[in-house]
Amino acid sequence: MNPANETRAERTTEHHIFSAGTYKLLAFAIGTIGVFGFCNNVVVIVLYCKFKRLRTPTNLLLVNISLSDLLVSVIGINFTFASCIKGGWIWSQATCIWDGFSNSLFGIVSIMTLAALAYERYIRVVHAQVVDFPWAWRAIGHIWLYSLVWTGAPLLGWNRYTLEIHRLGCSLDWASKDPNDASFILLFLLACFFVPVGIMIYCYGNILYAVQMLRSIQDLQTVQIIKILRYEKKVAVMFLLMISCFLLCWTPYAVVSMLEAFGSKNMVSPTVAIIPSFFAKSSTAYNPLIYMFMSRKGGISSSYSLSQFRRCLLQLLCSRFSWLQCGLKERPLALVQRPIRPIVVSAGACGGRNRPKKRVTFSSSSIVFIITSNDFNHLDVTSKNRESSEVNAFQVRPL
């Protein structure tokens, strides 16, 4: 036990930092976050377990996010909610350590899973490689192990878990000026915030670049290409929303933590510290809305107007409440098998003699761009001898 932590815990009973009305408002805010986070994530997990068509490697990563957010809603928010009701931390030092450890563990799992999801979509769209369940399970195992390593280090003496300055929850000892503690804070922020943010920006940036390459070919005005462009535009908007909400939730908390760790003493007040802390916890409430219900099952051969999860949710509700009679029974999708057919745009049609020819081959599952300066009469896409030709291939596969 750290005597400084015990002294700080005892001082919470001597006076209140905020007014009684502020504590009630904070209790209402954190309680609302907990209720919505619990309900949304339980719905996602139930749908994944009930409907077999949702059991895909990508959705398994999304369920891992929901599981970590659900644990935050059940474990991490309750102590803070009770402290807001009582006007300060009322729990023991052991509970404080558990609260700081659990919140840090589940938060890092959620962040790193988002980075893994970004990488999965990157290799799927840009490199046209589909991951399988063993890959997803290995990724989840590595994420939890990685998170346990960083959150377990304070338990072994490299920094510690203590009350935050607002005294409504526990976290790392950001304010410690000890070189040993400061080194951990620096590496912790780098490994658990800046690295996953960099991965997401890199992956989604390449995805958007791939979509832009598709949109840049104005010579292809077929119905299928237009549908693909519309779908990819919606995916791009979703990606932008995902990154924006992630940064909105966690960047203020990371900035305040860095100011508290590397700034001057008393630079961060309790009022300034409590808002980013609640913002970070609020991600548990609307993560499912962004990563699940707004993602569309699109593509060339799909006719879903709603996301898979939302459609399954409506189907589940209609099966439970027969009086709705909403007629949302799932209709089997008629798989339209279209033959793979290329579109060749000659250099003359593009308005220049030296411009490379474009060849686009698309089926119901992918689009392959082949840009070459050679005559297409001598180009065989499936030939092993195509390495001798100056060919640049680019494939886009819908999510």
XYZ file of C-alpha atoms in Angstrom:
399
model
C 0.000 0.000 0.000
C 1.143 3.499 -0.731
C 0.816 5.855 2.272
C 0.308 8.794 -0.067
C -2.673 7.054 -1.594
C -4.174 6.294 1.810
C -3.742 9.908 2.856
C -5.386 11.110 -0.317
C -8.290 8.674 0.190
C -8.790 9.930 3.729
C -8.861 13.547 2.621
C -11.842 12.872 0.357
C -14.061 12.576 3.414
C -12.988 15.924 4.812
C -14.337 18.204 2.103
C -16.059 18.133 -1.268
C -14.393 19.404 -4.422
C -17.617 20.168 -6.303
C -20.958 21.514 -5.186
C -23.879 19.215 -4.373
C -25.625 20.121 -7.622
C -22.511 19.341 -9.650
C -22.201 15.918 -8.040
C -25.822 15.169 -8.938
C -25.206 16.243 -12.531
C -22.082 14.098 -12.734
C -23.962 11.134 -11.265
C -26.695 11.551 -13.868
C -24.141 11.785 -16.690
C -22.095 8.766 -15.671
C -25.243 6.768 -14.894
C -26.657 7.510 -18.331
C -23.384 6.463 -19.932
C -23.409 3.232 -17.950
C -27.017 2.325 -18.812
C -26.674 3.063 -22.528
C -23.287 1.357 -22.692
C -24.647 -1.754 -21.004
C -27.773 -1.979 -23.172
C -26.063 -1.259 -26.516
C -23.225 -3.698 -25.989
C -25.471 -6.458 -24.647
C -27.640 -6.134 -27.765
C -24.591 -6.461 -30.016
C -23.309 -9.564 -28.209
C -26.763 -11.198 -28.170
C -27.227 -10.595 -31.890
C -23.816 -12.043 -32.669
C -24.571 -15.185 -30.663
C -28.095 -15.652 -32.035
C -27.627 -15.057 -35.761
C -25.108 -17.271 -37.529
C -24.772 -14.942 -40.499
C -23.219 -12.348 -38.200
C -20.431 -14.673 -37.118
C -17.636 -13.402 -39.315
C -14.016 -12.612 -38.414
C -14.634 -8.883 -38.787
C -17.683 -8.990 -36.544
C -15.691 -11.016 -34.016
C -13.354 -8.046 -33.637
C -16.360 -5.769 -33.235
C -17.761 -8.059 -30.537
C -14.436 -7.842 -28.730
C -14.896 -4.055 -28.612
C -18.413 -4.510 -27.272
C -17.189 -6.965 -24.644
C -14.547 -4.569 -23.331
C -17.020 -1.672 -23.370
C -19.593 -3.821 -21.575
C -17.084 -4.643 -18.842
C -16.337 -0.941 -18.433
C -20.063 -0.245 -18.110
C -20.512 -2.994 -15.515
C -17.274 -2.683 -13.538
C -15.581 0.624 -14.232
C -18.542 2.998 -14.052
C -20.221 1.696 -10.880
C -17.513 2.919 -8.510
C -17.495 6.365 -10.092
C -21.295 6.546 -10.024
C -21.421 5.706 -6.299
C -18.652 8.231 -5.608
C -20.647 10.937 -7.404
C -23.680 10.105 -5.263
C -21.640 10.314 -2.039
C -19.625 13.355 -3.087
C -16.203 11.698 -3.151
C -14.358 8.398 -3.179
C -15.830 6.079 -0.547
C -14.067 2.841 -1.399
C -10.929 1.177 -0.045
C -7.443 1.395 -1.450
C -7.703 -2.130 -2.894
C -10.881 -1.110 -4.697
C -9.062 1.935 -6.044
C -6.330 -0.280 -7.489
C -8.928 -2.561 -9.067
C -10.851 0.391 -10.498
C -7.742 1.889 -12.081
C -6.522 -1.462 -13.381
C -9.853 -2.555 -14.878
C -10.596 0.775 -16.553
C -7.113 0.919 -18.056
C -7.239 -2.713 -19.204
C -10.632 -2.542 -20.906
C -9.895 0.869 -22.396
C -6.651 -0.317 -23.994
C -8.376 -3.466 -25.296
C -11.008 -1.297 -26.970
C -8.442 1.053 -28.508
C -6.167 -1.709 -29.771
C -9.120 -3.629 -31.207
C -10.059 -0.538 -33.193
C -6.509 -0.488 -34.543
C -6.751 -4.193 -35.436
C -10.084 -3.557 -37.149
C -8.527 -0.733 -39.155
C -5.694 -3.046 -40.245
C -8.184 -5.794 -41.157
C -10.125 -3.441 -43.391
C -6.904 -2.101 -44.864
C -5.650 -5.502 -46.011
C -9.140 -6.389 -47.197
C -9.753 -3.312 -49.314
C -6.253 -2.362 -50.446
C -4.643 -5.802 -50.711
C -7.842 -7.811 -51.364
C -7.043 -10.337 -48.633
C -9.801 -11.755 -46.473
C -8.937 -12.719 -42.896
C -10.249 -15.886 -41.297
C -11.316 -16.815 -37.780
C -7.869 -18.071 -36.661
C -6.422 -14.668 -37.599
C -9.164 -12.868 -35.677
C -8.744 -15.049 -32.582
C -4.970 -14.581 -32.629
C -5.424 -10.832 -32.942
C -7.804 -10.791 -29.977
C -5.429 -12.892 -27.897
C -2.499 -10.604 -28.673
C -4.614 -7.538 -27.865
C -5.564 -8.805 -24.418
C -1.999 -9.928 -23.692
C -0.627 -6.566 -24.845
C -3.126 -4.744 -22.634
C -2.349 -6.931 -19.632
C 1.367 -6.213 -19.981
C 0.889 -2.441 -19.838
C -1.786 -2.447 -17.145
C 0.034 -5.037 -15.063
C 3.276 -3.059 -14.906
C 1.943 -0.582 -12.273
C 0.980 -3.535 -10.083
C 4.637 -4.584 -10.115
C 5.994 -1.183 -9.070
C 6.411 0.688 -12.354
C 4.071 3.585 -11.538
C 0.889 2.872 -9.530
C -2.870 3.210 -9.483
C -4.176 6.046 -7.338
C -7.045 8.488 -7.050
C -7.384 11.023 -9.822
C -7.413 14.683 -8.859
C -11.216 14.886 -9.118
C -11.395 12.010 -6.554
C -14.217 10.215 -8.293
C -12.185 7.427 -9.824
C -8.743 5.906 -9.981
C -6.129 5.758 -12.690
C -2.365 5.890 -13.132
C -0.392 8.323 -11.026
C -0.097 10.942 -13.739
C 1.134 13.682 -11.388
C 4.172 11.837 -10.072
C 7.440 13.569 -10.986
C 9.591 10.562 -10.173
C 11.744 9.646 -13.206
C 10.659 6.032 -12.960
C 6.976 6.986 -13.027
C 7.476 9.611 -15.735
C 9.217 7.096 -18.007
C 6.279 4.719 -17.693
C 3.768 7.480 -18.459
C 5.690 8.479 -21.576
C 5.946 4.929 -22.915
C 2.371 4.158 -21.909
C 0.963 7.081 -23.883
C 3.160 6.239 -26.857
C 2.260 2.530 -26.942
C -1.408 2.729 -25.977
C -2.536 5.941 -27.665
C -0.213 7.337 -30.325
C 0.634 3.961 -31.906
C -2.999 2.821 -32.392
C -3.957 6.297 -33.608
C -1.117 6.167 -36.139
C -2.232 2.711 -37.309
C -5.806 3.873 -37.822
C -4.800 7.009 -39.690
C -2.423 5.073 -41.946
C -4.926 2.297 -42.716
C -7.950 4.490 -43.288
C -5.850 6.946 -45.271
C -4.845 4.176 -47.660
C -8.449 2.995 -47.888
C -9.623 6.465 -48.827
C -6.804 6.686 -51.361
C -7.948 3.406 -52.884
C -11.494 4.720 -53.134
C -10.220 7.913 -54.737
C -8.388 5.880 -57.375
C -11.661 4.198 -58.174
C -13.495 7.511 -58.435
C -10.787 9.099 -60.579
C -11.541 6.904 -63.595
C -14.269 8.947 -65.243
C -14.335 6.833 -68.384
C -16.222 4.031 -66.669
C -19.875 5.018 -66.413
C -21.543 1.651 -65.946
C -24.336 0.963 -63.484
C -22.158 -1.376 -61.451
C -19.338 1.145 -61.102
C -21.781 3.855 -60.002
C -23.189 1.547 -57.321
C -19.699 0.739 -56.125
C -18.791 4.409 -55.967
C -21.858 5.164 -53.869
C -21.097 2.296 -51.526
C -17.447 3.262 -51.128
C -18.477 6.868 -50.441
C -20.655 5.682 -47.557
C -17.818 3.547 -46.251
C -15.468 6.537 -46.424
C -17.929 8.653 -44.440
C -18.182 5.913 -41.835
C -14.395 5.707 -41.567
C -14.170 9.459 -41.030
C -16.839 9.281 -38.345
C -15.054 6.401 -36.618
C -11.750 8.249 -36.394
C -13.402 11.525 -35.379
C -15.378 9.970 -32.535
C -12.347 8.053 -31.321
C -10.211 11.188 -31.240
C -13.047 13.168 -29.667
C -13.310 10.652 -26.837
C -9.685 9.948 -26.058
C -7.624 12.929 -27.205
C -8.827 15.299 -24.426
C -8.052 12.659 -21.813
C -4.607 12.039 -23.289
C -3.861 15.778 -23.431
C -4.958 16.375 -19.843
C -2.947 13.357 -18.705
C 0.174 14.678 -20.434
C -0.328 18.123 -18.899
C -0.698 16.562 -15.492
C 2.330 14.336 -15.994
C 4.769 16.746 -17.646
C 3.338 20.164 -16.811
C 3.780 22.239 -13.722
C 2.070 21.351 -10.472
C -1.618 22.295 -10.173
C -1.801 23.040 -13.905
C -4.846 20.773 -14.233
C -7.783 21.490 -11.936
C -10.358 18.855 -10.880
C -12.977 20.534 -13.057
C -10.731 20.318 -16.119
C -9.832 16.701 -15.360
C -13.338 15.320 -14.848
C -14.707 16.291 -18.278
C -12.150 14.357 -20.409
C -12.480 11.393 -18.052
C -16.227 11.201 -18.646
C -15.726 11.752 -22.380
C -13.434 8.729 -22.541
C -15.973 6.582 -20.690
C -18.766 7.797 -22.976
C -17.195 5.906 -25.887
C -18.633 2.724 -24.364
C -22.164 4.025 -25.012
C -21.993 4.936 -28.695
C -19.221 2.674 -29.957
C -21.826 0.053 -31.013
C -23.841 2.695 -32.846
C -20.830 3.658 -34.953
C -18.947 0.418 -35.436
C -21.968 -1.861 -35.703
C -25.244 -0.296 -36.715
C -23.812 2.280 -39.146
C -21.660 -0.213 -41.044
C -23.374 -1.429 -44.166
C -23.215 -4.745 -45.836
C -22.685 -3.335 -49.276
C -21.119 -4.366 -52.478
C -22.154 -5.116 -56.026
C -24.465 -8.058 -55.433
C -25.959 -7.035 -52.097
C -29.356 -5.435 -51.703
C -29.310 -4.687 -47.975
C -30.841 -1.322 -47.157
C -29.983 -1.715 -43.495
C -26.861 -2.947 -41.811
C -26.705 -6.621 -40.904
C -26.843 -5.915 -37.188
C -29.745 -3.509 -37.477
C -31.669 -5.898 -39.681
C -31.110 -8.756 -37.256
C -32.191 -6.516 -34.382
C -35.457 -5.661 -36.137
C -36.016 -9.305 -36.941
C -35.432 -10.232 -33.291
C -37.811 -7.547 -32.054
C -40.507 -8.583 -34.517
C -40.201 -12.186 -33.448
C -40.612 -11.159 -29.798
C -43.459 -8.693 -30.385
C -45.766 -10.316 -32.893
C -48.250 -7.485 -32.605
C -45.925 -5.212 -34.508
C -46.540 -7.124 -37.724
C -43.778 -5.118 -39.348
C -43.045 -7.742 -41.974
C -39.304 -7.552 -41.542
C -38.675 -11.229 -41.975
C -35.397 -11.751 -43.669
C -35.688 -12.357 -47.339
C -33.083 -14.610 -48.893
C -30.842 -12.661 -51.152
C -30.813 -13.781 -54.735
C -27.204 -14.093 -55.640
C -26.688 -12.512 -58.988
C -23.858 -14.271 -60.718
C -22.540 -11.926 -63.319
C -19.719 -13.041 -65.554
C -16.439 -11.286 -65.120
C -16.123 -8.852 -67.972
C -13.396 -6.333 -68.618
C -13.767 -2.727 -69.708
C -10.867 -1.475 -71.781
C -10.397 2.241 -72.345
C -7.982 2.990 -75.118
C -5.509 5.836 -75.073
C -7.303 7.637 -77.859
C -10.556 7.583 -75.974
C -8.849 9.208 -73.024
C -7.708 12.133 -75.076
C -3.991 11.434 -75.159
C -1.680 9.211 -77.167
C 0.731 8.351 -74.406
C -1.752 7.841 -71.608
C -1.787 4.267 -70.317
C -4.729 2.047 -71.063
C -7.066 1.111 -68.250
C -8.624 -2.269 -67.801
C -11.231 -2.859 -65.096
C -12.380 -6.365 -64.304
C -15.199 -6.730 -61.812
C -17.348 -9.513 -60.412
C -19.764 -9.742 -57.509
C -16.956 -9.718 -54.959
C -14.114 -7.545 -56.198
C -12.853 -5.013 -58.704
C -9.443 -5.312 -60.314
C -7.802 -2.344 -62.017
C -4.995 -3.151 -64.420
C -3.131 -0.191 -65.889
C -0.711 -1.050 -68.654
C 1.081 0.626 -71.502
C 1.078 -2.535 -73.632
C -1.564 -3.695 -76.053
C -4.330 -5.606 -74.321
C -4.475 -8.091 -77.124
C -1.205 -9.496 -75.773
C -2.141 -9.236 -72.083
C -3.482 -12.235 -70.223
C -4.560 -11.320 -66.699
C -4.304 -14.874 -65.439
C -1.093 -15.727 -67.209
C 2.033 -16.438 -65.264
C 4.087 -14.664 -67.901
C 2.461 -11.311 -67.237
C 5.502 -10.240 -65.208
C 7.239 -9.367 -68.440
C 4.607 -6.742 -69.251
C 4.491 -3.391 -67.591
C 1.379 -3.998 -65.563
C 0.155 -2.256 -62.443
C -2.733 -4.098 -60.798
C -4.987 -2.590 -58.184
C -7.835 -4.539 -56.597
C -10.703 -3.243 -54.487
C -12.915 -5.704 -52.652
C -16.035 -4.395 -50.857
C -16.230 -4.891 -47.092
